GROMACS .gro file of C-alpha atoms in nm:
model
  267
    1UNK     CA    1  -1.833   0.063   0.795
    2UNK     CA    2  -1.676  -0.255   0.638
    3UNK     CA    3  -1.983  -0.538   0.607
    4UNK     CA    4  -1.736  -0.760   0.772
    5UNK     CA    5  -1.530  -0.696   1.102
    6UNK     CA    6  -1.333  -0.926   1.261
    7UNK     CA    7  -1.360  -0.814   1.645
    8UNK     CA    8  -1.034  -0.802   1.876
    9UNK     CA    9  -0.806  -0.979   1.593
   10UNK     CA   10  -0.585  -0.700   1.616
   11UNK     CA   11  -0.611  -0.661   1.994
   12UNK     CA   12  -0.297  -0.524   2.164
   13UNK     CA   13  -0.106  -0.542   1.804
   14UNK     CA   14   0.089  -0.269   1.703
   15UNK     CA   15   0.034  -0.175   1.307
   16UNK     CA   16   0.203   0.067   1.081
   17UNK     CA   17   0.027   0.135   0.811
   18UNK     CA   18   0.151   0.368   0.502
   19UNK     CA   19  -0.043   0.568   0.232
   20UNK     CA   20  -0.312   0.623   0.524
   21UNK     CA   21  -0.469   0.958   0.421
   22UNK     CA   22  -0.663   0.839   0.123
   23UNK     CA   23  -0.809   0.478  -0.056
   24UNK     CA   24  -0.697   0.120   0.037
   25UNK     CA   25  -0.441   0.249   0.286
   26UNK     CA   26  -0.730   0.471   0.486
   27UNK     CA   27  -0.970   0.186   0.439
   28UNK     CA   28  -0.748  -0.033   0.594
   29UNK     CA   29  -0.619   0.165   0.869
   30UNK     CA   30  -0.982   0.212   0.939
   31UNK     CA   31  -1.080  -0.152   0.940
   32UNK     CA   32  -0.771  -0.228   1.189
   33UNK     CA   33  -0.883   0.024   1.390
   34UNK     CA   34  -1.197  -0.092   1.425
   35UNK     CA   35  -1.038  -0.477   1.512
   36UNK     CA   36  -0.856  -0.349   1.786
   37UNK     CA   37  -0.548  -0.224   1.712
   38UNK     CA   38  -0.266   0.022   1.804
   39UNK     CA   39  -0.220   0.203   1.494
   40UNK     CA   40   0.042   0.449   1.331
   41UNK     CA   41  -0.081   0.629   1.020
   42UNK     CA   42   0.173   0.755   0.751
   43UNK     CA   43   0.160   0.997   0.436
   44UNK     CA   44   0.329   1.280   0.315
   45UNK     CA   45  -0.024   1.515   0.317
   46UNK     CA   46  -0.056   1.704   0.597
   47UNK     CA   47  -0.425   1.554   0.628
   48UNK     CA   48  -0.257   1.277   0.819
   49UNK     CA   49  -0.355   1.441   1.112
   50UNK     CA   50  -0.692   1.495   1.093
   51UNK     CA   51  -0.733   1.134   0.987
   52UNK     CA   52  -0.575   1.004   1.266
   53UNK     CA   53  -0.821   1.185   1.461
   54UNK     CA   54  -1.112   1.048   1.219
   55UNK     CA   55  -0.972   0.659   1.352
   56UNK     CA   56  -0.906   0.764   1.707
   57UNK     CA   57  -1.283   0.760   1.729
   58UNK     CA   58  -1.402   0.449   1.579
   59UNK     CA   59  -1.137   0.263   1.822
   60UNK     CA   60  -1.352   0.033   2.036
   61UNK     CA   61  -1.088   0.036   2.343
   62UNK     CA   62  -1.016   0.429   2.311
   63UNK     CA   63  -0.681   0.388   2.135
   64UNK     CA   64  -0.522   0.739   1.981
   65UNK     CA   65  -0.422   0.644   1.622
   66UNK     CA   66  -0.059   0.788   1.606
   67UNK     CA   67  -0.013   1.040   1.302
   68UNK     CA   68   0.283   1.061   1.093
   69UNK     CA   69   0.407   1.331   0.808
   70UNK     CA   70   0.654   1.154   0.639
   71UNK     CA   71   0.784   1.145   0.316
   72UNK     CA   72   0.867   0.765   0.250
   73UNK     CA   73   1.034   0.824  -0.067
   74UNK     CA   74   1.345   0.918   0.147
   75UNK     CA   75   1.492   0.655   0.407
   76UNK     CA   76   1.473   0.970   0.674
   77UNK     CA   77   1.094   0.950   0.636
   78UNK     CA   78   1.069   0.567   0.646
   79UNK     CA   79   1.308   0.620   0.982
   80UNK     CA   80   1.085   0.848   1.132
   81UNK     CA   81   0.845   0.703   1.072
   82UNK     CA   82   0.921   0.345   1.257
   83UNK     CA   83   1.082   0.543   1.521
   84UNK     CA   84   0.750   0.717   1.556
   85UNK     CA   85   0.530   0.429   1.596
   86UNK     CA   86   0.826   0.202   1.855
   87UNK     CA   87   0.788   0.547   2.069
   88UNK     CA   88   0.459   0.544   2.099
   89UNK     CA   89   0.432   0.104   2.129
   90UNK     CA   90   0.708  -0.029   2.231
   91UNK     CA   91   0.684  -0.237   1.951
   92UNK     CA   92   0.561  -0.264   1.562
   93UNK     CA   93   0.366  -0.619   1.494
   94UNK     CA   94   0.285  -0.536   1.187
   95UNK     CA   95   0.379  -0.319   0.895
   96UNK     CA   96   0.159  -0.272   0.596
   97UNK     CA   97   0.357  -0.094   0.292
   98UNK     CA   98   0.035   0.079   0.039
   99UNK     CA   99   0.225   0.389  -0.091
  100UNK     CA  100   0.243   0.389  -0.476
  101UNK     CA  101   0.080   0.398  -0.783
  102UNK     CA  102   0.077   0.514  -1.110
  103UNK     CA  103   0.163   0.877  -1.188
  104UNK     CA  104   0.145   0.907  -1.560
  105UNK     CA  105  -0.026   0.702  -1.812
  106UNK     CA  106   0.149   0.731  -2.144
  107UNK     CA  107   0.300   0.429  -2.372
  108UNK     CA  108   0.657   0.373  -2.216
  109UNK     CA  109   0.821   0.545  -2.529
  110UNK     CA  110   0.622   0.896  -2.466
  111UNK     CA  111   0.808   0.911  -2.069
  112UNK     CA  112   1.066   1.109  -2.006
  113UNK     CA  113   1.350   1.025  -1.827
  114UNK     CA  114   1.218   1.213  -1.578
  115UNK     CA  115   0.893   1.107  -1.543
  116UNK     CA  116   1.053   0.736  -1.557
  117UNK     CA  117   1.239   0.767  -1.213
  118UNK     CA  118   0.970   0.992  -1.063
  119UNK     CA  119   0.760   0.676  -1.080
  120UNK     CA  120   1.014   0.464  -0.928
  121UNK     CA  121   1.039   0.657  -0.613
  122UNK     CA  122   0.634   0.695  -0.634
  123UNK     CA  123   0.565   0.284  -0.599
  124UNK     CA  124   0.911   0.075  -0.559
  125UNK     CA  125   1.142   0.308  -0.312
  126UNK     CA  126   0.874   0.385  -0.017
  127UNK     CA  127   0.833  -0.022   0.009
  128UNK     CA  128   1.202  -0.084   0.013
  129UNK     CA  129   1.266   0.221   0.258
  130UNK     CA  130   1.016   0.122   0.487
  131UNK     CA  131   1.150  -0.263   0.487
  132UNK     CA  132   1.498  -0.143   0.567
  133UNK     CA  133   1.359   0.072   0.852
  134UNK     CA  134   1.128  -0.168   1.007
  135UNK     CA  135   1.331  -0.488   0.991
  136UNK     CA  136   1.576  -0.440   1.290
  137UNK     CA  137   1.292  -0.415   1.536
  138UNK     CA  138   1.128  -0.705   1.425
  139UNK     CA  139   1.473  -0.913   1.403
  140UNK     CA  140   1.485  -0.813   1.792
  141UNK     CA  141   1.153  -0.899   1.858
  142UNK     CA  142   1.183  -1.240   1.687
  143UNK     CA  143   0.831  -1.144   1.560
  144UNK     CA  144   0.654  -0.945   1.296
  145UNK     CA  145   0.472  -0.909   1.000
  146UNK     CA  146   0.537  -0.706   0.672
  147UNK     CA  147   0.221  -0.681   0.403
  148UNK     CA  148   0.319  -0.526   0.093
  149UNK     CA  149   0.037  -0.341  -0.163
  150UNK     CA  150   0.186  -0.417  -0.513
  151UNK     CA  151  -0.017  -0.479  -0.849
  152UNK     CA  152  -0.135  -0.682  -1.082
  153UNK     CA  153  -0.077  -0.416  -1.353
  154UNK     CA  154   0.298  -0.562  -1.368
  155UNK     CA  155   0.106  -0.685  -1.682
  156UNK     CA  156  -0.039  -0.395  -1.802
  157UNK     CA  157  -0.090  -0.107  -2.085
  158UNK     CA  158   0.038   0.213  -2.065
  159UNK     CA  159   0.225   0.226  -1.699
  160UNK     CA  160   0.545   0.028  -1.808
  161UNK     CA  161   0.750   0.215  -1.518
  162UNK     CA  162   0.462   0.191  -1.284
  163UNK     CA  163   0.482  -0.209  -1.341
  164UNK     CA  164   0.841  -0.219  -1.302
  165UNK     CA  165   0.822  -0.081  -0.941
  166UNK     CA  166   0.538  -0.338  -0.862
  167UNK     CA  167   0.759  -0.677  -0.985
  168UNK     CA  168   0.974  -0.480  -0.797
  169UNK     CA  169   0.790  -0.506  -0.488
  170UNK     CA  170   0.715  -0.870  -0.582
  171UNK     CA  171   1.087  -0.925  -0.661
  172UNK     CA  172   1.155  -0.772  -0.244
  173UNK     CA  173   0.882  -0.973  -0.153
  174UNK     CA  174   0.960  -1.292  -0.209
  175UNK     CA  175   1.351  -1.275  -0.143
  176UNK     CA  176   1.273  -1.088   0.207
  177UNK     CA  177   1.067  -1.379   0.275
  178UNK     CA  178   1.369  -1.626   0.260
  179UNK     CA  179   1.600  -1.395   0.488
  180UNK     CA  180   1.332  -1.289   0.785
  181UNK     CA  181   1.197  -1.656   0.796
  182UNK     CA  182   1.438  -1.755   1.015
  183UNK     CA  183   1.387  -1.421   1.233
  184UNK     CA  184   0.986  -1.487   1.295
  185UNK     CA  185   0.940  -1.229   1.053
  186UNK     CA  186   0.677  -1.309   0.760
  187UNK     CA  187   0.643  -1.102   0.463
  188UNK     CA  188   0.358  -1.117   0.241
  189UNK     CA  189   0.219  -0.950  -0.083
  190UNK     CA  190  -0.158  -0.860  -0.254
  191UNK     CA  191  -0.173  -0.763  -0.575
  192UNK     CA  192  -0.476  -0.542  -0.648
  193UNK     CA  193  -0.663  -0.516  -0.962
  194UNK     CA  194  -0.900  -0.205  -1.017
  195UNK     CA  195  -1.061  -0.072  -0.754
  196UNK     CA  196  -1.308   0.176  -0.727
  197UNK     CA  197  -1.249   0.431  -0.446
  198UNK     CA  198  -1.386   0.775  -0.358
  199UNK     CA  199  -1.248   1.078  -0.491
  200UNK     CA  200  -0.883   1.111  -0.413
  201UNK     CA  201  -0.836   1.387  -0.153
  202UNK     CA  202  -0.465   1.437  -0.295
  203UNK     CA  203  -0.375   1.463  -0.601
  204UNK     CA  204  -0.055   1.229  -0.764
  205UNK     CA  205   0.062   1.476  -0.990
  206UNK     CA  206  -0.015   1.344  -1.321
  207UNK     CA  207  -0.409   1.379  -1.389
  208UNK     CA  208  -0.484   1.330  -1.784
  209UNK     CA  209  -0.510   1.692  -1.879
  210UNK     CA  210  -0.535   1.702  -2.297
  211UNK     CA  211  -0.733   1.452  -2.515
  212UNK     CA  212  -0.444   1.212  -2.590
  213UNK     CA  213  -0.339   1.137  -2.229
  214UNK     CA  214  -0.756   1.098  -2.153
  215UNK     CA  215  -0.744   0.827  -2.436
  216UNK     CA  216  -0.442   0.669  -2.272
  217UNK     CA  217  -0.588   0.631  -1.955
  218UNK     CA  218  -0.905   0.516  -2.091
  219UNK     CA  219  -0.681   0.204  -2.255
  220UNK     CA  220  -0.587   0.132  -1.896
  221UNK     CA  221  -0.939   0.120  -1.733
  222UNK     CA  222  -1.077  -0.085  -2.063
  223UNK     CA  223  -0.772  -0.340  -2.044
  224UNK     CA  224  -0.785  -0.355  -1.663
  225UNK     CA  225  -1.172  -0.448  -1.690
  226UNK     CA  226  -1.089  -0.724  -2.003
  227UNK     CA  227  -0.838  -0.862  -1.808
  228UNK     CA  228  -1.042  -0.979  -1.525
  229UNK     CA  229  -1.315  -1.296  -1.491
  230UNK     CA  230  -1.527  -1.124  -1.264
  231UNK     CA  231  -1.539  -0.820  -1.554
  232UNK     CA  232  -1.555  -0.511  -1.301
  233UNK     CA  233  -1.329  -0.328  -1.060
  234UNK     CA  234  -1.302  -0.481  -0.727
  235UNK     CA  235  -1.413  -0.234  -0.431
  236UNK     CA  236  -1.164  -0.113  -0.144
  237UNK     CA  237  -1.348  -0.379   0.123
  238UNK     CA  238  -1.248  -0.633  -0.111
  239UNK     CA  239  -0.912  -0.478  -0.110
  240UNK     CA  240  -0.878  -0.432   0.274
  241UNK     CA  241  -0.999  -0.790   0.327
  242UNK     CA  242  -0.761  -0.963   0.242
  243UNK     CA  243  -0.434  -0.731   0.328
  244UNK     CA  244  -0.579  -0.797   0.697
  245UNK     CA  245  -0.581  -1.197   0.641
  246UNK     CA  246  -0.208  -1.186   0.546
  247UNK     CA  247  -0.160  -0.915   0.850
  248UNK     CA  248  -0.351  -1.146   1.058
  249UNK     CA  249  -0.241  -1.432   1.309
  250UNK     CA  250  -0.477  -1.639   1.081
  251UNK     CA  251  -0.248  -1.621   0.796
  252UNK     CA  252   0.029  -1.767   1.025
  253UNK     CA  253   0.182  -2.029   0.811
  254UNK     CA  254   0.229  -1.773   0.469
  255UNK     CA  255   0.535  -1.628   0.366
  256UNK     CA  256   0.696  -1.499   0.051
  257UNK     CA  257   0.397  -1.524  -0.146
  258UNK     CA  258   0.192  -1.237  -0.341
  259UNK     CA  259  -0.192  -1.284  -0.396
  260UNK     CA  260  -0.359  -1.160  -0.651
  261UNK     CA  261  -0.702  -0.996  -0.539
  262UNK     CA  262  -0.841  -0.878  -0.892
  263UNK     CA  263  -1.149  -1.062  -1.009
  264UNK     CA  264  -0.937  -1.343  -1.178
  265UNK     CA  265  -0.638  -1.139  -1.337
  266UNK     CA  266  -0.361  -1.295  -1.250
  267UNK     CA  267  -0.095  -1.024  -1.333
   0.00000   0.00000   0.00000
C-alpha cells in the first residue's frame, strides 16, 4: 500500500503504463490503480497477466486493468500495444515509458559490440517506439501526457551504454516537448537514482556471475550511494511519487523538463 494515495486523481483517465510486471513500473501501475484509473499494463513476461489481475482488484470503481505481452523493443510491440489500450478506452491520457535499465556492468572498454547495442534496445528504443506509437492519438485528441523513466546514471561508472540510452531519453524528452506543445501534448521526464526494490521476478540477462563482474557492480552501488546528499537508495514510493505528479493534472503547466528524484544527485 503506498503511505500516500491521492484518491480519484486519475478518475476516468486512461494510462499506459510500460515495464509493469516488476519494480517502479508495477509500483506505479499499482498506485494509479488505486487513484482511479483505467489502466493498460505492458511487458514482454508473460506474468503480465496475472498482474493485471493482481491490479484489477485493488481498483476502487471495479476497473479490469488491461494486460499486454509486448515486446517494446520492436515498433510492432509498441503498436500493439497502444492499439490495445485505444480498444479497450477509447482513448490513452496518459503514457508512462519505465522499460530499461542496465544489462551489464563492465567498464565501457570490456563490452562487446554486442552487448553495446543489446543495451540500446534494452533502455533507449522501447521509449522512442512507444512515443512514435502513442503520439497520433494524442495529436487527435488535442490532449495527453507522456512520462518518461530515464536516469541519473547518465553520469555514472561502469554502464557507459546504459547512460547513453538514458541522455537519450533526456535528449527525446526535451525536443518532443517543443513539437507536442502546440498539440496539448506534455512530455515529461524523472530521473531515478538507486532504488531499492524487491527481488526482480525476471531476470535482465546479465546478473554478475564471476568475481570481477561482482566487483564491477559493487563500484556502481558504492558510486551511486557517494553520489547522493541524502547517502542511501531512494525506495520505489519515492520513485512512483513523483512519476504520478508529472502524470497528474497537477503538474499541468510542465513540459520538456526531466527531474531528478535521487537524494540530491543531480546526474
Amino acid at each position: 500500500m503506498p503511505p500516500v494515495v491521492s484518491p480519484g486523481r486519475f478518475a476516468a483517465r486512461s494510462v499506459l503504463v510500460t515495464g509493469a510486471v516488476q519494480g517502479i513500473g508495477r509500483a506505479v501501475a499499482d498506485r494509479v490503480v488505486r487513484e482511479g484509473g483505467l489502466v493498460t499494463v505492458v511487458d514482454r513476461a508473460d506474468l503480465i497477466g496475472a498482474v493485471a489481475d493482481d491490479l484489477s482488484a485493488l481498483s476502487p470503481a471495479g476497473h479490469r486493468v488491461v494486460p499486454v505481452e509486448a515486446d517494446l523493443e520492436t515498433f510492432e510491440g509498441a503498436e500493439a500495444s497502444v492499439r490495445a489500450a485505444l480498444d479497450a478506452h477509447g482513448r490513452i491520457d496518459v503514457l508512462i515509458n519505465n522499460v530499461g535499465g542496465t544489462i551489464w556492468a563492465r567498464p565501457y572498454e570490456e563490452y562487446s559490440a554486442e552487448q553495446i547495442e543489446a543495451e540500446v534496445r534494452r533502455s533507449l528504443f522501447p521509449t522512442l517506439w512507444m512515443c512514435r506509437a502513442v503520439l497520433p492519438s494524442m495529436v487527435a485528441a488535442g490532449a495527453g501526457t507522456i512520462v518518461n523513466v530515464s536516469s541519473v546514471a547518465t553520469r555514472g561508472v561502469n554502464r557507459a551504454p546504459y547512460a547513453a540510452s538514458k541522455g537519450g531519453v533526456n535528449g527525446l524528452t526535451s525536443a518532443l516537448a517543443l513539437e507536442a506543445a502546440p498539440h496539448g501534448v506534455r512530455v515529461v521526464a524523472t530521473a531515478p537514482g538507486g532504488t531499492l526494490a524487491p527481488e526482480r521476478r525476471v531476470s535482465r540477462g546479465g546478473d554478475a556471475r564471476s568475481d570481477q563482474e561482482k566487483a564491477w557492480y559493487t563500484q556502481i552501488v558504492e558510486q551511486t550511494v557517494d553520489s547522493t546528499v541524502m547517502g542511501r537508495y531512494g525506495t520505489l514510493h519515492e520513485q512512483v511519487a513523483p512519476i504520478c505528479f508529472l502524470a497528474s493534472e497537477e503538474a499541468s503547466y510542465i513540459t520538456g523538463s526531466t527531474l531528478p528524484v535521487a537524494g540530491g544527485d543531480q546526474g
